[in-house]
Amino acid sequence: MKEHPMWEAGCSALSWSTQDGKHLFARNMDFTGMAPGTSVTFAPCGSAYELCSGQPSGYRAQYAAVGIGLMAGQPILYEGVNEHGLMGAQLYYRCFAHYPDAARPDTKPIQPPMLVYHLLAQCQSVHEAAEMLEHDLTLVSVPMMGAVPTLHWIFSDRTGESMVVESDADGLHIYRDAVGVMTNSPSYAWHRLNLLNYAGIRDLDYGERTLCGNHLEPCFSGSGAQGIPGDWSSPSRFVRLCMLREYGRKGKDEQSGVARIFRLMESAAFPLGMVRVSEEREDDSAFDTTLYTSVACAESGRFYWTTYENQNIQYVDLKTLCERDTPVQFDLKTEPDFQLRCE
């Protein structure tokens, strides 16, 4: 399957919650650079759009949505949240994604990059999204920008359920009640089984021990987590985020929860210079980097983000944006933004 360089991103995603019952969804976008026009993008209720390029679908959005993506004549969201709290993201699925050439009988064909926006525009929950995928849609091998992107998806909602969607050579797989984490290849089923290799990891430090007749006292913290892989491969990021999701202390409310989930996502972020993907270039474009991290809250409809060099948390409020009846985009403001304190 031929791929366009813009689809060769890394990425990690995580669903989490707060002590007071708010549901959060975060993703890192890891790539060598952002596609021109990438912005925080709001699409109002009633927006017309296509499922496949150049093929009118007759669809209009039932629900407003906001996320990061493009306005290429219509919204194309990499991730986002809608007004009913359904949240989702597309992630790169190298070597494994497979889509049929034509739609199944009584279903509509949809290009893979259109799936996030379409489900946010038409569904209120993970359950509704799963039903639409099973009965109404077929992900098809129709090129966009000269290539068919290899993608898989994760969705979450106000119930706290997460769902992973993968279209493989043996068909479409919809994993309900997923662990709430997704990275890249291999498949979700492989990642889930791989967690058995780390079942002994815990948050509690080990204490004193006698070994070979010698009494040993701990001189550092973190011994309970020894064995967590520290590289930036997809399997390692999946394991780290699962352990952080299990043991990380939740925020008491949305504000503290958002601050804390941004911290968790840093553990899977790509530092510029550590993930070289090209030997032909020597500038920053030779490396995959975490270009931005986004966080959505299902209950408030707020969509937050930071960028690699601007760690100030910015956000837009979907409930306020819903007062608009036309699309709007917001610049990511990627430049460093330092705040001087004099007192």
CSV table of C-alpha atoms in Angstrom, one decimal:
chain,number,residue,atom,x,y,z
A,1,MET,CA,0.0,0.0,0.0
A,2,LYS,CA,1.6,3.2,-1.1
A,3,GLU,CA,1.8,5.9,1.6
A,4,HIS,CA,2.3,9.6,1.5
A,5,PRO,CA,5.0,10.9,3.9
A,6,MET,CA,2.5,12.9,5.9
A,7,TRP,CA,0.9,9.7,7.0
A,8,GLU,CA,4.1,8.3,8.5
A,9,ALA,CA,3.6,9.8,11.9
A,10,GLY,CA,4.1,8.1,15.3
A,11,CYS,CA,1.6,9.2,17.9
A,12,SER,CA,0.2,8.0,21.3
A,13,ALA,CA,-3.3,8.3,22.8
A,14,LEU,CA,-4.7,7.9,26.3
A,15,SER,CA,-8.1,8.1,27.9
A,16,TRP,CA,-8.3,8.9,31.6
A,17,SER,CA,-10.7,10.4,34.2
A,18,THR,CA,-10.7,12.7,37.2
A,19,GLN,CA,-11.8,12.1,40.8
A,20,ASP,CA,-15.0,14.0,40.2
A,21,GLY,CA,-16.0,12.0,37.1
A,22,LYS,CA,-14.7,14.0,34.2
A,23,HIS,CA,-13.5,12.0,31.2
A,24,LEU,CA,-10.3,13.1,29.4
A,25,PHE,CA,-8.7,12.1,26.1
A,26,ALA,CA,-5.1,13.0,25.1
A,27,ARG,CA,-2.9,12.4,22.1
A,28,ASN,CA,0.7,13.2,21.1
A,29,MET,CA,1.2,14.0,17.4
A,30,ASP,CA,4.7,12.7,16.6
A,31,PHE,CA,6.0,13.6,13.1
A,32,THR,CA,8.7,15.4,11.2
A,33,GLY,CA,6.5,18.4,10.5
A,34,MET,CA,2.9,19.5,10.3
A,35,ALA,CA,0.9,19.6,7.0
A,36,PRO,CA,0.3,23.2,5.8
A,37,GLY,CA,-2.9,24.6,7.2
A,38,THR,CA,-3.0,22.4,10.3
A,39,SER,CA,-4.9,24.3,12.9
A,40,VAL,CA,-7.4,23.9,15.8
A,41,THR,CA,-10.5,23.5,13.7
A,42,PHE,CA,-14.2,24.0,14.6
A,43,ALA,CA,-16.9,22.5,12.4
A,44,PRO,CA,-20.5,23.6,13.3
A,45,CYS,CA,-23.6,21.5,13.3
A,46,GLY,CA,-25.0,21.3,9.8
A,47,SER,CA,-21.6,21.3,8.0
A,48,ALA,CA,-21.8,19.5,4.7
A,49,TYR,CA,-19.0,17.1,3.9
A,50,GLU,CA,-17.9,14.1,1.8
A,51,LEU,CA,-16.9,10.6,2.8
A,52,CYS,CA,-14.7,10.2,-0.2
A,53,SER,CA,-13.0,12.9,-2.2
A,54,GLY,CA,-15.1,14.1,-5.1
A,55,GLN,CA,-18.0,11.9,-4.2
A,56,PRO,CA,-21.0,13.9,-2.8
A,57,SER,CA,-22.4,12.0,0.2
A,58,GLY,CA,-25.4,14.1,1.2
A,59,TYR,CA,-24.1,14.1,4.8
A,60,ARG,CA,-24.5,17.1,7.1
A,61,ALA,CA,-23.1,17.1,10.6
A,62,GLN,CA,-25.6,16.4,13.3
A,63,TYR,CA,-23.2,17.6,15.9
A,64,ALA,CA,-20.5,20.2,16.2
A,65,ALA,CA,-16.9,19.2,16.7
A,66,VAL,CA,-13.5,20.7,17.4
A,67,GLY,CA,-10.0,19.3,17.1
A,68,ILE,CA,-6.8,19.7,15.3
A,69,GLY,CA,-6.8,19.2,11.5
A,70,LEU,CA,-7.3,20.8,8.2
A,71,MET,CA,-10.0,22.6,6.3
A,72,ALA,CA,-9.5,21.2,2.8
A,73,GLY,CA,-12.9,22.3,1.4
A,74,GLN,CA,-14.3,20.4,4.4
A,75,PRO,CA,-13.0,19.4,7.9
A,76,ILE,CA,-10.4,16.7,8.2
A,77,LEU,CA,-9.7,16.1,11.9
A,78,TYR,CA,-6.7,14.2,13.2
A,79,GLU,CA,-8.4,14.1,16.6
A,80,GLY,CA,-11.3,15.9,18.4
A,81,VAL,CA,-14.3,16.0,20.6
A,82,ASN,CA,-18.0,16.7,19.7
A,83,GLU,CA,-20.8,18.4,21.7
A,84,HIS,CA,-22.0,15.1,23.2
A,85,GLY,CA,-18.5,14.1,24.5
A,86,LEU,CA,-17.5,11.6,21.9
A,87,MET,CA,-13.7,11.9,21.5
A,88,GLY,CA,-11.4,10.2,19.0
A,89,ALA,CA,-8.1,10.2,17.1
A,90,GLN,CA,-6.4,8.6,14.2
A,91,LEU,CA,-2.9,7.1,14.6
A,92,TYR,CA,-0.4,5.7,12.2
A,93,TYR,CA,-0.7,1.9,11.6
A,94,ARG,CA,2.3,1.1,9.5
A,95,CYS,CA,2.5,-2.3,7.6
A,96,PHE,CA,-0.7,-3.6,9.1
A,97,ALA,CA,-3.6,-1.4,7.8
A,98,HIS,CA,-5.5,-2.9,4.9
A,99,TYR,CA,-8.7,-1.6,3.3
A,100,PRO,CA,-10.8,-3.2,0.6
A,101,ASP,CA,-11.1,-1.6,-2.8
A,102,ALA,CA,-14.9,-1.3,-2.7
A,103,ALA,CA,-17.6,-1.0,0.0
A,104,ARG,CA,-19.6,-3.9,1.3
A,105,PRO,CA,-23.2,-4.2,0.2
A,106,ASP,CA,-25.6,-1.6,1.8
A,107,THR,CA,-22.7,0.4,3.2
A,108,LYS,CA,-21.1,3.7,2.2
A,109,PRO,CA,-17.3,3.9,1.3
A,110,ILE,CA,-15.2,6.2,3.5
A,111,GLN,CA,-11.6,7.2,3.1
A,112,PRO,CA,-9.6,6.5,6.3
A,113,PRO,CA,-8.7,10.2,7.0
A,114,MET,CA,-12.4,11.1,7.1
A,115,LEU,CA,-13.4,8.6,9.8
A,116,VAL,CA,-12.7,10.8,12.9
A,117,TYR,CA,-14.7,13.7,11.7
A,118,HIS,CA,-17.5,11.6,10.3
A,119,LEU,CA,-18.1,9.7,13.6
A,120,LEU,CA,-17.8,12.9,15.6
A,121,ALA,CA,-20.3,14.6,13.3
A,122,GLN,CA,-22.9,11.7,13.5
A,123,CYS,CA,-22.5,9.8,16.8
A,124,GLN,CA,-23.0,10.7,20.4
A,125,SER,CA,-21.2,7.7,22.0
A,126,VAL,CA,-18.7,4.9,21.4
A,127,HIS,CA,-21.7,2.5,21.1
A,128,GLU,CA,-23.2,4.5,18.3
A,129,ALA,CA,-19.8,4.8,16.6
A,130,ALA,CA,-19.3,1.0,16.7
A,131,GLU,CA,-22.8,0.5,15.3
A,132,MET,CA,-22.1,2.8,12.4
A,133,LEU,CA,-18.8,1.1,11.6
A,134,GLU,CA,-20.3,-2.3,11.7
A,135,HIS,CA,-23.5,-1.6,9.7
A,136,ASP,CA,-23.2,1.6,7.6
A,137,LEU,CA,-19.6,2.1,6.6
A,138,THR,CA,-16.7,0.4,4.8
A,139,LEU,CA,-13.2,1.9,5.0
A,140,VAL,CA,-11.9,1.7,1.4
A,141,SER,CA,-8.5,1.9,-0.3
A,142,VAL,CA,-9.2,5.3,-2.0
A,143,PRO,CA,-6.1,7.6,-2.2
A,144,MET,CA,-6.0,11.0,-0.7
A,145,MET,CA,-3.1,13.3,-1.8
A,146,GLY,CA,-1.9,10.5,-4.0
A,147,ALA,CA,-1.7,7.8,-1.3
A,148,VAL,CA,-3.8,5.6,1.0
A,149,PRO,CA,-2.9,6.4,4.6
A,150,THR,CA,-2.3,3.5,6.9
A,151,LEU,CA,-4.3,4.4,10.0
A,152,HIS,CA,-6.1,2.9,13.1
A,153,TRP,CA,-8.3,4.7,15.6
A,154,ILE,CA,-9.2,5.1,19.2
A,155,PHE,CA,-12.4,6.6,20.6
A,156,SER,CA,-13.7,7.4,24.1
A,157,ASP,CA,-16.8,9.0,25.6
A,158,ARG,CA,-18.6,10.2,28.7
A,159,THR,CA,-19.2,6.6,29.9
A,160,GLY,CA,-15.4,6.1,30.2
A,161,GLU,CA,-15.4,3.3,27.6
A,162,SER,CA,-12.6,3.2,25.0
A,163,MET,CA,-12.8,1.6,21.6
A,164,VAL,CA,-10.0,0.7,19.2
A,165,VAL,CA,-10.7,0.3,15.4
A,166,GLU,CA,-8.4,-1.5,13.1
A,167,SER,CA,-8.9,-2.6,9.5
A,168,ASP,CA,-6.5,-5.5,8.8
A,169,ALA,CA,-6.0,-8.0,6.0
A,170,ASP,CA,-8.6,-10.3,7.7
A,171,GLY,CA,-11.2,-7.6,8.0
A,172,LEU,CA,-12.4,-4.9,10.4
A,173,HIS,CA,-11.8,-5.3,14.1
A,174,ILE,CA,-13.6,-3.2,16.7
A,175,TYR,CA,-12.2,-3.7,20.2
A,176,ARG,CA,-14.7,-2.6,22.8
A,177,ASP,CA,-13.8,-1.9,26.4
A,178,ALA,CA,-10.2,-1.4,25.4
A,179,VAL,CA,-7.5,-0.5,27.9
A,180,GLY,CA,-7.7,3.2,27.1
A,181,VAL,CA,-4.2,3.4,25.4
A,182,MET,CA,-3.1,3.2,21.8
A,183,THR,CA,0.2,3.9,20.0
A,184,ASN,CA,1.2,2.5,16.6
A,185,SER,CA,1.9,-0.9,15.1
A,186,PRO,CA,1.6,-3.8,15.8
A,187,SER,CA,-2.1,-4.4,16.4
A,188,TYR,CA,-4.0,-3.6,19.5
A,189,ALA,CA,-4.4,-7.3,20.2
A,190,TRP,CA,-0.6,-7.7,20.2
A,191,HIS,CA,-0.1,-4.7,22.5
A,192,ARG,CA,-2.7,-6.0,25.0
A,193,LEU,CA,-1.0,-9.5,25.1
A,194,ASN,CA,2.4,-7.9,25.5
A,195,LEU,CA,1.3,-6.3,28.7
A,196,LEU,CA,1.8,-9.8,30.3
A,197,ASN,CA,5.5,-9.2,30.0
A,198,TYR,CA,5.2,-6.3,32.5
A,199,ALA,CA,2.6,-7.7,34.9
A,200,GLY,CA,5.1,-7.5,37.8
A,201,ILE,CA,5.6,-3.8,37.6
A,202,ARG,CA,4.1,-1.9,40.6
A,203,ASP,CA,4.2,1.6,42.1
A,204,LEU,CA,5.6,0.5,45.5
A,205,ASP,CA,9.4,0.6,46.0
A,206,TYR,CA,11.1,-2.5,47.1
A,207,GLY,CA,12.6,-2.5,50.6
A,208,GLU,CA,15.7,-3.8,52.3
A,209,ARG,CA,17.0,-7.2,51.2
A,210,THR,CA,19.6,-9.8,52.1
A,211,LEU,CA,21.4,-11.2,49.1
A,212,CYS,CA,24.3,-13.7,49.2
A,213,GLY,CA,24.7,-12.9,52.9
A,214,ASN,CA,24.9,-9.1,52.4
A,215,HIS,CA,22.3,-6.7,53.8
A,216,LEU,CA,21.3,-4.3,51.0
A,217,GLU,CA,19.4,-1.0,51.7
A,218,PRO,CA,17.7,0.9,48.9
A,219,CYS,CA,19.5,4.1,48.0
A,220,PHE,CA,17.1,5.3,45.2
A,221,SER,CA,13.4,5.5,44.5
A,222,GLY,CA,11.5,3.9,41.7
A,223,SER,CA,12.6,0.3,42.1
A,224,GLY,CA,9.0,-1.0,41.9
A,225,ALA,CA,8.8,0.2,38.3
A,226,GLN,CA,12.1,-1.3,37.2
A,227,GLY,CA,11.6,-3.0,33.8
A,228,ILE,CA,9.4,-0.4,32.2
A,229,PRO,CA,10.9,0.1,28.7
A,230,GLY,CA,12.2,3.6,28.1
A,231,ASP,CA,12.6,3.9,24.4
A,232,TRP,CA,10.3,5.6,21.9
A,233,SER,CA,9.1,2.5,20.0
A,234,SER,CA,5.4,1.9,19.8
A,235,PRO,CA,5.4,-1.2,22.1
A,236,SER,CA,7.4,0.7,24.8
A,237,ARG,CA,5.2,3.8,24.7
A,238,PHE,CA,2.1,1.6,25.0
A,239,VAL,CA,3.5,-0.1,28.1
A,240,ARG,CA,4.5,3.1,29.7
A,241,LEU,CA,1.2,4.8,29.2
A,242,CYS,CA,-0.7,1.7,30.4
A,243,MET,CA,1.3,1.8,33.7
A,244,LEU,CA,0.9,5.5,34.1
A,245,ARG,CA,-2.9,5.2,33.5
A,246,GLU,CA,-3.0,2.4,36.1
A,247,TYR,CA,-0.9,4.1,38.8
A,248,GLY,CA,-1.0,7.8,38.0
A,249,ARG,CA,-2.8,9.9,40.6
A,250,LYS,CA,-6.0,11.5,39.1
A,251,GLY,CA,-6.7,15.1,39.4
A,252,LYS,CA,-9.6,16.1,41.6
A,253,ASP,CA,-11.3,18.1,38.9
A,254,GLU,CA,-10.9,19.0,35.2
A,255,GLN,CA,-8.3,21.7,35.8
A,256,SER,CA,-6.0,19.5,37.8
A,257,GLY,CA,-6.8,16.4,35.7
A,258,VAL,CA,-5.8,18.2,32.5
A,259,ALA,CA,-2.6,19.4,34.0
A,260,ARG,CA,-1.8,15.9,35.1
A,261,ILE,CA,-2.6,14.1,31.9
A,262,PHE,CA,-0.3,16.5,30.0
A,263,ARG,CA,2.4,15.3,32.4
A,264,LEU,CA,1.6,11.7,31.6
A,265,MET,CA,1.8,12.3,27.9
A,266,GLU,CA,5.3,13.7,28.3
A,267,SER,CA,6.5,10.2,29.1
A,268,ALA,CA,5.7,9.1,25.6
A,269,ALA,CA,6.8,12.3,23.8
A,270,PHE,CA,9.6,12.3,21.2
A,271,PRO,CA,12.4,14.7,22.2
A,272,LEU,CA,13.8,16.4,19.1
A,273,GLY,CA,17.0,14.6,18.1
A,274,MET,CA,16.2,11.1,19.5
A,275,VAL,CA,14.1,9.6,16.8
A,276,ARG,CA,15.9,10.0,13.5
A,277,VAL,CA,13.9,8.8,10.5
A,278,SER,CA,16.0,10.1,7.6
A,279,GLU,CA,19.7,9.8,6.8
A,280,GLU,CA,19.4,12.2,3.9
A,281,ARG,CA,18.5,15.3,5.9
A,282,GLU,CA,20.4,17.1,8.6
A,283,ASP,CA,17.8,19.7,9.7
A,284,ASP,CA,15.0,19.2,12.2
A,285,SER,CA,12.9,17.4,9.5
A,286,ALA,CA,15.1,14.4,9.8
A,287,PHE,CA,13.5,13.6,13.2
A,288,ASP,CA,10.1,12.6,14.4
A,289,THR,CA,9.2,15.0,17.2
A,290,THR,CA,6.1,15.5,19.4
A,291,LEU,CA,4.7,18.5,17.4
A,292,TYR,CA,1.8,19.0,19.7
A,293,THR,CA,-0.1,17.3,22.6
A,294,SER,CA,-3.9,17.8,22.8
A,295,VAL,CA,-6.4,17.0,25.6
A,296,ALA,CA,-10.2,17.0,25.4
A,297,CYS,CA,-12.8,16.9,28.2
A,298,ALA,CA,-16.0,15.0,27.3
A,299,GLU,CA,-18.1,16.9,29.8
A,300,SER,CA,-17.0,20.5,29.3
A,301,GLY,CA,-16.2,20.3,25.6
A,302,ARG,CA,-13.0,22.1,26.2
A,303,PHE,CA,-10.1,21.3,23.8
A,304,TYR,CA,-6.6,22.0,25.1
A,305,TRP,CA,-3.2,21.8,23.5
A,306,THR,CA,0.5,22.5,23.9
A,307,THR,CA,3.3,22.5,21.2
A,308,TYR,CA,6.9,21.3,21.3
A,309,GLU,CA,8.3,24.8,22.0
A,310,ASN,CA,5.2,26.4,23.6
A,311,GLN,CA,4.3,24.5,26.8
A,312,ASN,CA,1.7,27.0,27.8
A,313,ILE,CA,-1.7,25.2,27.8
A,314,GLN,CA,-4.1,26.9,25.4
A,315,TYR,CA,-7.7,25.9,24.9
A,316,VAL,CA,-11.0,26.6,23.1
A,317,ASP,CA,-14.5,26.0,24.5
A,318,LEU,CA,-16.8,23.9,22.2
A,319,LYS,CA,-19.9,25.1,24.0
A,320,THR,CA,-19.0,28.7,23.2
A,321,LEU,CA,-18.0,27.8,19.6
A,322,CYS,CA,-21.4,26.2,19.1
A,323,GLU,CA,-22.9,29.7,19.0
A,324,ARG,CA,-21.2,30.1,15.6
A,325,ASP,CA,-22.8,28.7,12.4
A,326,THR,CA,-19.6,28.8,10.3
A,327,PRO,CA,-16.3,26.9,10.6
A,328,VAL,CA,-13.4,28.7,12.3
A,329,GLN,CA,-9.7,27.9,12.8
A,330,PHE,CA,-7.2,28.9,15.5
A,331,ASP,CA,-3.5,29.1,15.1
A,332,LEU,CA,-1.5,26.6,17.3
A,333,LYS,CA,0.9,29.3,18.3
A,334,THR,CA,4.0,27.1,18.2
A,335,GLU,CA,6.6,29.7,19.1
A,336,PRO,CA,8.0,29.8,22.7
A,337,ASP,CA,5.9,31.9,25.0
A,338,PHE,CA,7.7,32.9,28.2
A,339,GLN,CA,5.8,34.8,31.0
A,340,LEU,CA,7.8,37.2,33.1
A,341,ARG,CA,6.9,37.3,36.8
A,342,CYS,CA,8.1,40.3,38.8
A,343,GLU,CA,6.5,39.5,42.1
